[in-house]
Short mmCIF file of C-alpha atoms in Angstrom, two decimals:
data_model
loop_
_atom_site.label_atom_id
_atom_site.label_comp_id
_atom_site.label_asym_id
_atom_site.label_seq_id
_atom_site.Cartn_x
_atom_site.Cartn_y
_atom_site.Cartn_z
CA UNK A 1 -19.39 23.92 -1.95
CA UNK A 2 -16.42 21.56 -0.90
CA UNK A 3 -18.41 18.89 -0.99
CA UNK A 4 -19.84 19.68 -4.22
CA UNK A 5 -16.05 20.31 -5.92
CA UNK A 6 -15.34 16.75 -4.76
CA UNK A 7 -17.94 14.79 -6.19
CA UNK A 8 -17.05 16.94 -9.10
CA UNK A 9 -13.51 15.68 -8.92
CA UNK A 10 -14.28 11.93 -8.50
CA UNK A 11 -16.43 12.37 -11.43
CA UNK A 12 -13.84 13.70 -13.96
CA UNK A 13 -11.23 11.32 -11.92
CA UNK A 14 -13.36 7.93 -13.02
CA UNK A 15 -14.54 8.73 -16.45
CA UNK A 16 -11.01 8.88 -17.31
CA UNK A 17 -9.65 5.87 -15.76
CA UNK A 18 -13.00 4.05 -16.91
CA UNK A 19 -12.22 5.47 -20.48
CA UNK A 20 -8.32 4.23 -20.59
CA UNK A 21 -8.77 1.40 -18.22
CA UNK A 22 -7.75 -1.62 -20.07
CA UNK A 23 -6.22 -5.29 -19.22
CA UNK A 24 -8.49 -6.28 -16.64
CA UNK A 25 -8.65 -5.86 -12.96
CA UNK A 26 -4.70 -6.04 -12.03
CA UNK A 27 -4.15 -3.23 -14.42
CA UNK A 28 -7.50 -1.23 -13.19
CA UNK A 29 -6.00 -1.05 -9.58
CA UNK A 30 -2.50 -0.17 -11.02
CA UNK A 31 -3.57 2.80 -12.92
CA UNK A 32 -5.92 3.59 -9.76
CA UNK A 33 -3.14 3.18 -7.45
CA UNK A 34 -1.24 6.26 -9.52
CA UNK A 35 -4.00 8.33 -9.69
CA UNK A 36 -5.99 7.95 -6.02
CA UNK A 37 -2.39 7.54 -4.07
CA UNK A 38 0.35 8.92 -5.92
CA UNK A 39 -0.96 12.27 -7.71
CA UNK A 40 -4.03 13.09 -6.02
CA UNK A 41 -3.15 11.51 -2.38
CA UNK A 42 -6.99 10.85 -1.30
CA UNK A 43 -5.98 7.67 0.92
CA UNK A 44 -2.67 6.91 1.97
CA UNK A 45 -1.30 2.99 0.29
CA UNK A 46 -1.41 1.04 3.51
CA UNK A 47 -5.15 1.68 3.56
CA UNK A 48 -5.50 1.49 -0.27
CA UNK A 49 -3.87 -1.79 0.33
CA UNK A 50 -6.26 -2.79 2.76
CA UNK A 51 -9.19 -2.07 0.76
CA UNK A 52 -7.53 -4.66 -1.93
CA UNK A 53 -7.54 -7.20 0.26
CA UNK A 54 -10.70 -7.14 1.63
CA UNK A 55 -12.33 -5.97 -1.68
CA UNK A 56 -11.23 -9.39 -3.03
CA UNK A 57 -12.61 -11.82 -0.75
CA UNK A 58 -16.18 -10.42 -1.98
CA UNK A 59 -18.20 -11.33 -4.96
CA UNK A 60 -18.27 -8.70 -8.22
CA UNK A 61 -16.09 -6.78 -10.08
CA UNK A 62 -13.08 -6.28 -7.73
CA UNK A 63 -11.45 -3.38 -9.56
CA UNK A 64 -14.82 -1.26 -10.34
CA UNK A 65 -15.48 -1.86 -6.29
CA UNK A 66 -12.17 -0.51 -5.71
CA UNK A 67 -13.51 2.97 -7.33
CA UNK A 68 -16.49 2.59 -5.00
CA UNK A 69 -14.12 2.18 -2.17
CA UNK A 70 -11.74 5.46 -3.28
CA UNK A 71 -15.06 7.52 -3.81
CA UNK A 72 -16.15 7.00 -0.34
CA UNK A 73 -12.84 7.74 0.94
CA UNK A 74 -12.95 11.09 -1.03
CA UNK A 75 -16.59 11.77 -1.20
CA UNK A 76 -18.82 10.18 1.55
CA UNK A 77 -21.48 8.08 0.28
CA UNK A 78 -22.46 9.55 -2.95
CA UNK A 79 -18.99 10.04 -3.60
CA UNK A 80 -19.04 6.07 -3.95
CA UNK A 81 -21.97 6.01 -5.96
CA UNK A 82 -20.42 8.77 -8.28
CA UNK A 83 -17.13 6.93 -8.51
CA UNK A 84 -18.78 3.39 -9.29
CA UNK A 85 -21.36 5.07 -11.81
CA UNK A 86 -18.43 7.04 -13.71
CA UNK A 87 -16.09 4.03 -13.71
CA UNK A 88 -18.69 1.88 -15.40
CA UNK A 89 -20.03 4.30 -17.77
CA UNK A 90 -17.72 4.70 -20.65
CA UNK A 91 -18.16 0.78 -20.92
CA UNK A 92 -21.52 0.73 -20.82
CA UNK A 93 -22.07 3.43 -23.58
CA UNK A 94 -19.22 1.99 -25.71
CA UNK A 95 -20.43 -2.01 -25.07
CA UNK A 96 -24.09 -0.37 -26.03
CA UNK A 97 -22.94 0.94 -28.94
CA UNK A 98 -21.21 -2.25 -30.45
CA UNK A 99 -24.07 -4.15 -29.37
CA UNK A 100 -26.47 -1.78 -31.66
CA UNK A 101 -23.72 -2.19 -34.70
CA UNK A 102 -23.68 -5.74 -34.34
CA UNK A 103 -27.69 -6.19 -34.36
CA UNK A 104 -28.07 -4.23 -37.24
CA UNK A 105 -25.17 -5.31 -39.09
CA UNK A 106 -24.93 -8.94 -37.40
CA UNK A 107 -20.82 -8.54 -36.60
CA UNK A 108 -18.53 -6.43 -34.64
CA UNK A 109 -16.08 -3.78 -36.41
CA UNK A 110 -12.62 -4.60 -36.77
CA UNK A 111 -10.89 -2.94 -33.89
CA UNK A 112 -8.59 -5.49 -33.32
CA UNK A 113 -5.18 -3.72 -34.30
CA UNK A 114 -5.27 -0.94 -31.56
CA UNK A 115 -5.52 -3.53 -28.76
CA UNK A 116 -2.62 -5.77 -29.71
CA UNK A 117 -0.33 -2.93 -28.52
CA UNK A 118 -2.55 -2.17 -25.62
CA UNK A 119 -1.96 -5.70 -24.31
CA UNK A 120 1.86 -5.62 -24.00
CA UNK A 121 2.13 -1.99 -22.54
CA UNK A 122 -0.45 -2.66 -19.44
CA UNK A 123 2.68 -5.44 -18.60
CA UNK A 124 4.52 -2.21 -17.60
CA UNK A 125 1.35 -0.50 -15.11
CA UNK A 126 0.96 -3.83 -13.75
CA UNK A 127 4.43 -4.27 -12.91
CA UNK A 128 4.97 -0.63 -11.95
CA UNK A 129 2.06 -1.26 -9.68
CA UNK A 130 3.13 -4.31 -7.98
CA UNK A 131 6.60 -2.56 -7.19
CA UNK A 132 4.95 -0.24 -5.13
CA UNK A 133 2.59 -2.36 -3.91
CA UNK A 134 4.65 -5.37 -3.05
CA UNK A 135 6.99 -2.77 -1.06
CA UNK A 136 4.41 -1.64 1.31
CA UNK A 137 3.17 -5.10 1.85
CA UNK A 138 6.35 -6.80 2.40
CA UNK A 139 6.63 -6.18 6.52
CA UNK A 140 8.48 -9.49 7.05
CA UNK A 141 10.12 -12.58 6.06
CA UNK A 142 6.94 -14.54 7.40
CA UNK A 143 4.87 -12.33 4.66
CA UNK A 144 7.63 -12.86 2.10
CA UNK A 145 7.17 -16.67 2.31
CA UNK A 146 2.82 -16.36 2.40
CA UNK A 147 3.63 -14.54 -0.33
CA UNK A 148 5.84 -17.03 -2.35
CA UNK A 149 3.09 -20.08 -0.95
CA UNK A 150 0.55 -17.83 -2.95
CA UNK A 151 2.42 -17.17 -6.21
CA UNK A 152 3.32 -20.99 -6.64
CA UNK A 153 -0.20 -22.24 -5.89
CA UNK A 154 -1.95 -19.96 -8.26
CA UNK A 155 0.66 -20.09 -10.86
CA UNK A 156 0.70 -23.71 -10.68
CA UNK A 157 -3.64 -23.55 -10.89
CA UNK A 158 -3.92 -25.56 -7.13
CA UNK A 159 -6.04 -22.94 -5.74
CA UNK A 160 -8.13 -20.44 -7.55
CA UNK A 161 -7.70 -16.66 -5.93
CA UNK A 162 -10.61 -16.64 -3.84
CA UNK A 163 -9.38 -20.17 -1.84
CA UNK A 164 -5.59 -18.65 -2.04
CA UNK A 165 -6.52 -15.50 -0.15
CA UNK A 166 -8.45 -16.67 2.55
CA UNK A 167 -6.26 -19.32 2.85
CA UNK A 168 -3.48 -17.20 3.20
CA UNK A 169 -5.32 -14.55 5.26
CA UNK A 170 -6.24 -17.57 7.75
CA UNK A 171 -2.91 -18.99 8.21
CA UNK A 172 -1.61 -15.27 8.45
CA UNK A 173 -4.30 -14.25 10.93
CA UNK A 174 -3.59 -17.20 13.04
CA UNK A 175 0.29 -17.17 13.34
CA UNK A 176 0.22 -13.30 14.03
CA UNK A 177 -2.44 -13.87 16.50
CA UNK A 178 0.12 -15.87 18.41
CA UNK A 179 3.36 -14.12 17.64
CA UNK A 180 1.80 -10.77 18.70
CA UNK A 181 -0.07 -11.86 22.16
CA UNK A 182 1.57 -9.58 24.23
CA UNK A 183 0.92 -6.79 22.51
CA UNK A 184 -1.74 -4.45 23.28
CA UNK A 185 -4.87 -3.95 21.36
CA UNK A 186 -6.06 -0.33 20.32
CA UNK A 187 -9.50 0.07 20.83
CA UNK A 188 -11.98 0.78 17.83
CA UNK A 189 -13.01 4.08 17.27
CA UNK A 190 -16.76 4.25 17.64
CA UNK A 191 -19.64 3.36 15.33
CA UNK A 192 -19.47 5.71 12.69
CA UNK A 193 -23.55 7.62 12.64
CA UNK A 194 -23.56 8.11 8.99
CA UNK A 195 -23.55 4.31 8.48
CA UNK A 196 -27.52 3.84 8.48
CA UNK A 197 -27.63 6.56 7.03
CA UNK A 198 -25.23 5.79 3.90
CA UNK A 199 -27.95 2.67 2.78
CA UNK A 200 -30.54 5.24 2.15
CA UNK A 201 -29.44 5.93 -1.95
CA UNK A 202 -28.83 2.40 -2.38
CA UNK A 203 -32.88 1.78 -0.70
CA UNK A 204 -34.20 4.18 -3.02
CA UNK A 205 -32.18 2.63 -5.59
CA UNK A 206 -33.67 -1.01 -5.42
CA UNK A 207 -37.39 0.52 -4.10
CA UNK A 208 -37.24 2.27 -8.18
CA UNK A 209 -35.64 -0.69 -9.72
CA UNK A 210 -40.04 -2.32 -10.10
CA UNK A 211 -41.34 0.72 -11.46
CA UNK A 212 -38.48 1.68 -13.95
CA UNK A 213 -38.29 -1.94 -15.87
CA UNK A 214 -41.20 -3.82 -16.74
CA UNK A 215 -42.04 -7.01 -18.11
CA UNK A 216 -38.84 -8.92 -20.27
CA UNK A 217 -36.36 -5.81 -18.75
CA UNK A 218 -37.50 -6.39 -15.32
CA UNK A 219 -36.93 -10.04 -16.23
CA UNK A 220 -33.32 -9.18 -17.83
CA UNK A 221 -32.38 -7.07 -14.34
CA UNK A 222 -33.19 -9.62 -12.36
CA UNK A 223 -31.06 -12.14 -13.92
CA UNK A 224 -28.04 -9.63 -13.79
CA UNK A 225 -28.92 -8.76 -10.19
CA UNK A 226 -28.29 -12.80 -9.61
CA UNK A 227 -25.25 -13.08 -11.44
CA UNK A 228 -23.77 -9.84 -9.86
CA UNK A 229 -24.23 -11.12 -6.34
CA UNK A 230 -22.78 -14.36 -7.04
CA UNK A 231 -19.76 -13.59 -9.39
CA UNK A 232 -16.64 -14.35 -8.43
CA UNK A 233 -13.79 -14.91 -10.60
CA UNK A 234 -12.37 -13.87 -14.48
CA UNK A 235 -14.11 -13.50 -17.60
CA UNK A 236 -14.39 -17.29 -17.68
CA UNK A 237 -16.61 -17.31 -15.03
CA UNK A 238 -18.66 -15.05 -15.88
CA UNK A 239 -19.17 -16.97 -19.04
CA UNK A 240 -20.39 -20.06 -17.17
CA UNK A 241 -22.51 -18.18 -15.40
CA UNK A 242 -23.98 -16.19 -18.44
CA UNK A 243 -24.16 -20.02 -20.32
CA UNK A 244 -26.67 -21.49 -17.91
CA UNK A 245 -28.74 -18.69 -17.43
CA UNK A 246 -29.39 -17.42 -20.92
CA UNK A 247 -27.79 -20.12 -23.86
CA UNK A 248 -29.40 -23.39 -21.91
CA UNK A 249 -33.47 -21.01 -21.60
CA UNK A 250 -32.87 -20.18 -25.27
CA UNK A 251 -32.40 -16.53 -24.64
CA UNK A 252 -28.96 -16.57 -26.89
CA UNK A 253 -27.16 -18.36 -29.14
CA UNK A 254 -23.50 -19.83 -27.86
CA UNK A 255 -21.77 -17.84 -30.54
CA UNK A 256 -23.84 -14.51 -29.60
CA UNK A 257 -22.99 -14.98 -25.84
CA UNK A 258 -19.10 -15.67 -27.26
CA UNK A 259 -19.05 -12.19 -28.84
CA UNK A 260 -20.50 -10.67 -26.03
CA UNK A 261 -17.94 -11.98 -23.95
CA UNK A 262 -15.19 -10.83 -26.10
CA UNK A 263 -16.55 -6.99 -26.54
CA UNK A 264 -16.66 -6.92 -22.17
CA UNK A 265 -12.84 -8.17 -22.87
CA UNK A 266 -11.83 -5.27 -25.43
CA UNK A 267 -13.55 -2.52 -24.03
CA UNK A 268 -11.89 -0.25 -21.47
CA UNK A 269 -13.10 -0.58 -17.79
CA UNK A 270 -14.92 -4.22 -16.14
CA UNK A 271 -15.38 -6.76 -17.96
CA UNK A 272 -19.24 -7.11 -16.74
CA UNK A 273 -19.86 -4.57 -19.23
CA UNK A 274 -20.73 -7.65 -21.09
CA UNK A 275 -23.82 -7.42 -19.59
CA UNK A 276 -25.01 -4.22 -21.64
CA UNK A 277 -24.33 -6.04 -24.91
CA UNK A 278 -26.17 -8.89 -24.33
CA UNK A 279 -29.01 -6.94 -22.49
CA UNK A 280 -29.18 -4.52 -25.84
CA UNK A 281 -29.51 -8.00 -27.51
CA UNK A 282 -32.01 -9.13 -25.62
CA UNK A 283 -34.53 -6.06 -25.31
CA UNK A 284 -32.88 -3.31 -26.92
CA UNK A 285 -31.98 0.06 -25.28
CA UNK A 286 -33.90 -0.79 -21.90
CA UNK A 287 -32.53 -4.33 -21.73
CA UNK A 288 -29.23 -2.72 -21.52
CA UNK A 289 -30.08 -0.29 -18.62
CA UNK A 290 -31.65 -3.30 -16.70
CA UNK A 291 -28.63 -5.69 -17.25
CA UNK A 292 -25.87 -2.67 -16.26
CA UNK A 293 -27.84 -1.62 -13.27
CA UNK A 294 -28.72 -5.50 -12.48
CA UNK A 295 -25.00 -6.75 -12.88
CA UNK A 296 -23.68 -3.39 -10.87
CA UNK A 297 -25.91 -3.10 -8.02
CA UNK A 298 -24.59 -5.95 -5.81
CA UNK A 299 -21.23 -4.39 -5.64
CA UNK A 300 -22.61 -1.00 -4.19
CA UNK A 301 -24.31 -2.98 -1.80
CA UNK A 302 -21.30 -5.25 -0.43
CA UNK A 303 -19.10 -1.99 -0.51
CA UNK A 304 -21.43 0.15 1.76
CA UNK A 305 -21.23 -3.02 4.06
CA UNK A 306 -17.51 -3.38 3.75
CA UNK A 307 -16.10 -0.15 3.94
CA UNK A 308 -16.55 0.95 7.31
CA UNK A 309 -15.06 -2.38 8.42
CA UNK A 310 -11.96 -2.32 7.17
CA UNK A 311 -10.48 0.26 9.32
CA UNK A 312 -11.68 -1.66 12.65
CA UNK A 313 -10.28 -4.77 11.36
CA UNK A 314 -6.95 -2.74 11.34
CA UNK A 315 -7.54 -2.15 14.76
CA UNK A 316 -8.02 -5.16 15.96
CA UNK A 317 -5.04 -7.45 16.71
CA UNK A 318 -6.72 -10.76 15.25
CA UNK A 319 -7.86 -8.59 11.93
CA UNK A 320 -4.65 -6.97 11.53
CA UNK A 321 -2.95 -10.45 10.65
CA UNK A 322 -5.25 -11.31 8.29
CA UNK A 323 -5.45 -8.23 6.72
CA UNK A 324 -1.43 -8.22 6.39
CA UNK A 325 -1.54 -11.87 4.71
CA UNK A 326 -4.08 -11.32 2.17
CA UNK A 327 -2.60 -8.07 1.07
CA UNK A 328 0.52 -9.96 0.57
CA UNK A 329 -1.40 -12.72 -1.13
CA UNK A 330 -3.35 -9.94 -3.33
CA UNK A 331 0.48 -8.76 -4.26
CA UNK A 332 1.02 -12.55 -5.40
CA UNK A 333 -1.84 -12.91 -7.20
CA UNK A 334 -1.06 -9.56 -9.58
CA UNK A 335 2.13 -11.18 -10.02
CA UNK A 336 1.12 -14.54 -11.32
CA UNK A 337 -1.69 -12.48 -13.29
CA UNK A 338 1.04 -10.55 -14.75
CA UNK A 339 3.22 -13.96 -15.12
CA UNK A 340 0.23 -15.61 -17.23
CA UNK A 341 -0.86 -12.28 -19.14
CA UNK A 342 2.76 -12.06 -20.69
CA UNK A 343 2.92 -15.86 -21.32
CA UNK A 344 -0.44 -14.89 -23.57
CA UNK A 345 0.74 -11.50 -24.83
CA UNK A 346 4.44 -11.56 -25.70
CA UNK A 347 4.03 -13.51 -28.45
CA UNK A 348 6.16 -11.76 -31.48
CA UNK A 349 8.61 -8.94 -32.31
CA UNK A 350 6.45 -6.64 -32.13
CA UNK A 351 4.07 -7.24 -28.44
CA UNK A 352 7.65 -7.82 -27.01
CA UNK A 353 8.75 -4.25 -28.79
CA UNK A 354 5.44 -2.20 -27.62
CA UNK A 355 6.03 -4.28 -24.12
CA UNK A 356 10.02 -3.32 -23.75
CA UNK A 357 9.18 0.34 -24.40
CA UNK A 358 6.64 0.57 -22.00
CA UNK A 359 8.58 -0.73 -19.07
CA UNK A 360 11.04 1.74 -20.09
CA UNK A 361 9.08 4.19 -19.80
CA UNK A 362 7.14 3.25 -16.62
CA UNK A 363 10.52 2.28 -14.99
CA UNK A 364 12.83 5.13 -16.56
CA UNK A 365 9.77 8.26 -16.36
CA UNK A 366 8.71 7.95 -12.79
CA UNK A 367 5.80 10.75 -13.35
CA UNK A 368 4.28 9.68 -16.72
CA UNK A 369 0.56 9.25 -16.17
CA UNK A 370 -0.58 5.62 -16.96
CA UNK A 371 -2.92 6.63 -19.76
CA UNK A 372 0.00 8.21 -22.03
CA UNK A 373 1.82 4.33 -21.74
CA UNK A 374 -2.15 2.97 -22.94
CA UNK A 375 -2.27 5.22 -25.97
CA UNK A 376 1.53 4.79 -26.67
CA UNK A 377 1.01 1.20 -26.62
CA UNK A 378 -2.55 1.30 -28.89
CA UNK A 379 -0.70 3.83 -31.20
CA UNK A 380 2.25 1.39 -31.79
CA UNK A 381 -0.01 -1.28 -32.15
CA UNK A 382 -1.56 0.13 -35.15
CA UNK A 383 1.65 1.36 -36.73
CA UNK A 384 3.02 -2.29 -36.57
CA UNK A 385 0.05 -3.45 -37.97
CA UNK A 386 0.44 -1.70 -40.53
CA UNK A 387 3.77 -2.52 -41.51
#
């Protein structure tokens, strides 16, 4: 009955952060952060912390595996697969039904207004985010300069996030290797005997994934499944990706992937929800199950690997370094994120009104749920617009 109460939980928890989650992955984890640590207190934001870092040195949607992560903490295995499923779904119903408007009327409604003020006030629940964040990361002066190293590079476009955090994590790993020799190790708790166990779902999962699409879906999943275990990286990348797979075989026009692109960057929750557009484009209402569940699968699969080994490696005394350094470096990286998304946003009286509010707001109203500050900002949006 607990158990069942729980999944219950995660359920409604998800659907409403996949419903309001806007402004990309930094902002995802910053309205997460509220809800999973602050409100609810499922994990506490060391280990929350942890499972950023490590979450971001694998391929896929980093945010949406971040849900996966919380679920499990909350609800076992199928609570991840209930938090990943309910994260993703308002996107993929939403992205499915712009894709039907714009086959049958060949362009996308004009929806534009509401997310100019969306834009400016996810500034604040970034910000608010990496306040918290940044203070349980910051242990030391040695973090506080890995930190500054990982700001600079990525602000100045040296490194791109991937290289910065393991770079960071390495040269963190190794110094606190050294400066900590003396110290004893704690030993590991043992192997945990639901781990075999926990691949069964995800088995079954793939073993159905034949018999449910056939012919040009089966084809669609399995080019999602490829680009899902591969992906790392922004919207950008994804397009690259997308652009040799499907524009260069014929399967889309350049323009047709382009709008595509820019419904996964409107919508509320991962971007990859692109993937249901263009699969609804490509082979109608099946095409877009096969591309969801082709693009989404990978992460399930690289969480149920990672998740159990993130509390060893915070055991271990060579681990614990590296975990340190690339949750300061994952701390940088929302920074410069936020540094480059208000460069983009704040661009008149009005993003810089809807922006100023909302950091008064998130700053000034300690309590106030993240969502409220999304539909303040969408609401304001549309008002200015109209004036």
């Amino acid at each position: 009955m607990e158990k069942r109460k729980n999944l219950k939980e995660i359920a409604l928890v998800f659907l409403k952060l996949g419903t309001f989650a806007f402004g990309g992955p930094a902002a995802h984890i910053a309205m997460m952060e509220q809800e999973i640590i602050e409100k609810r207190k499922w994990i506490d934001r060391q280990h929350f912390l942890d499972l950023i870092g490590a979450t971001n040195l694998i391929p896929g949607p980093n945010s949406t595996e971040m849900t996966m992560h919380c679920g499990h903490e909350r609800g076992g295995t199928l609570g991840l697969f209930v938090a990943g499923i309910s994260f993703v779904l308002p996107a993929v119903i939403i992205s499915g039904f712009l894709a039907y408007l714009y086959v049958e009327f060949g362009h996308l409604p004009n929806i534009k207004p509401l997310f100019v003020g969306i834009k400016p006030a996810v500034l604040a629940i970034i910000a608010g985010a990496i306040f918290k964040l940044g203070k349980k990361a910051l242990k030391n002066w040695e973090l506080a300069i890995l930190g500054l190293l990982t700001v600079t590079v990525t602000l100045l476009d040296r490194m791109d996030e991937v290289t910065a955090l393991l770079t960071a994590g390495l040269i963190g790993m190794i110094y606190f290797y050294i400066r900590s020799s003396g110290e004893a190790t704690p030993k590991p708790k043992k192997k945990d005997p639901t781990t075999k166990k926990s691949w069964m779902p995800l088995f079954l999962f793939q073993a159905s994934a034949g018999s449910i699409f056939t012919g040009a879906s089966f084809k669609i999943f399995l080019t999602f499944l490829k680009v899902g275990a591969i992906l790392y990286g922004s919207g950008y990348v994804l397009f690259a990706y997308l652009d040799a797979e499907l524009v260069e075989n014929g399967l889309l026009t350049r323009q047709e992937l382009l709008d595509a692109i820019a419904v996964g960057q409107f919508t509320p929750g991962p971007v990859l929800s692109t993937a249901t557009f263009i699969g609804y484009q490509l082979n109608g209402f099946w095409g877009a199950i096969a591309a969801s569940v082709g693009i989404f699968l990978p992460s399930f699969m690289f969480v149920l690997l990672l998740n159990p080994l993130v509390p060893r490696m915070r055991k271990s005394r060579l681990m614990r370094g590296f975990l340190d350094s690339v949750n300061i470096a994952a701390v940088a990286i929302m920074i410069s994120v936020l540094f480059q998304m208000g460069q983009d946003t704040l661009v008149d009286w009005r993003t810089i009104t809807i922006a100023a509010i909302s950091f008064a707001v998130m700053f000034g109203f300690k309590k106030v749920n993240s969502m409220w500050i999304v539909l303040g900002g969408a609401g304001l949006g549309y008002l200015f617009y109209l004036i």
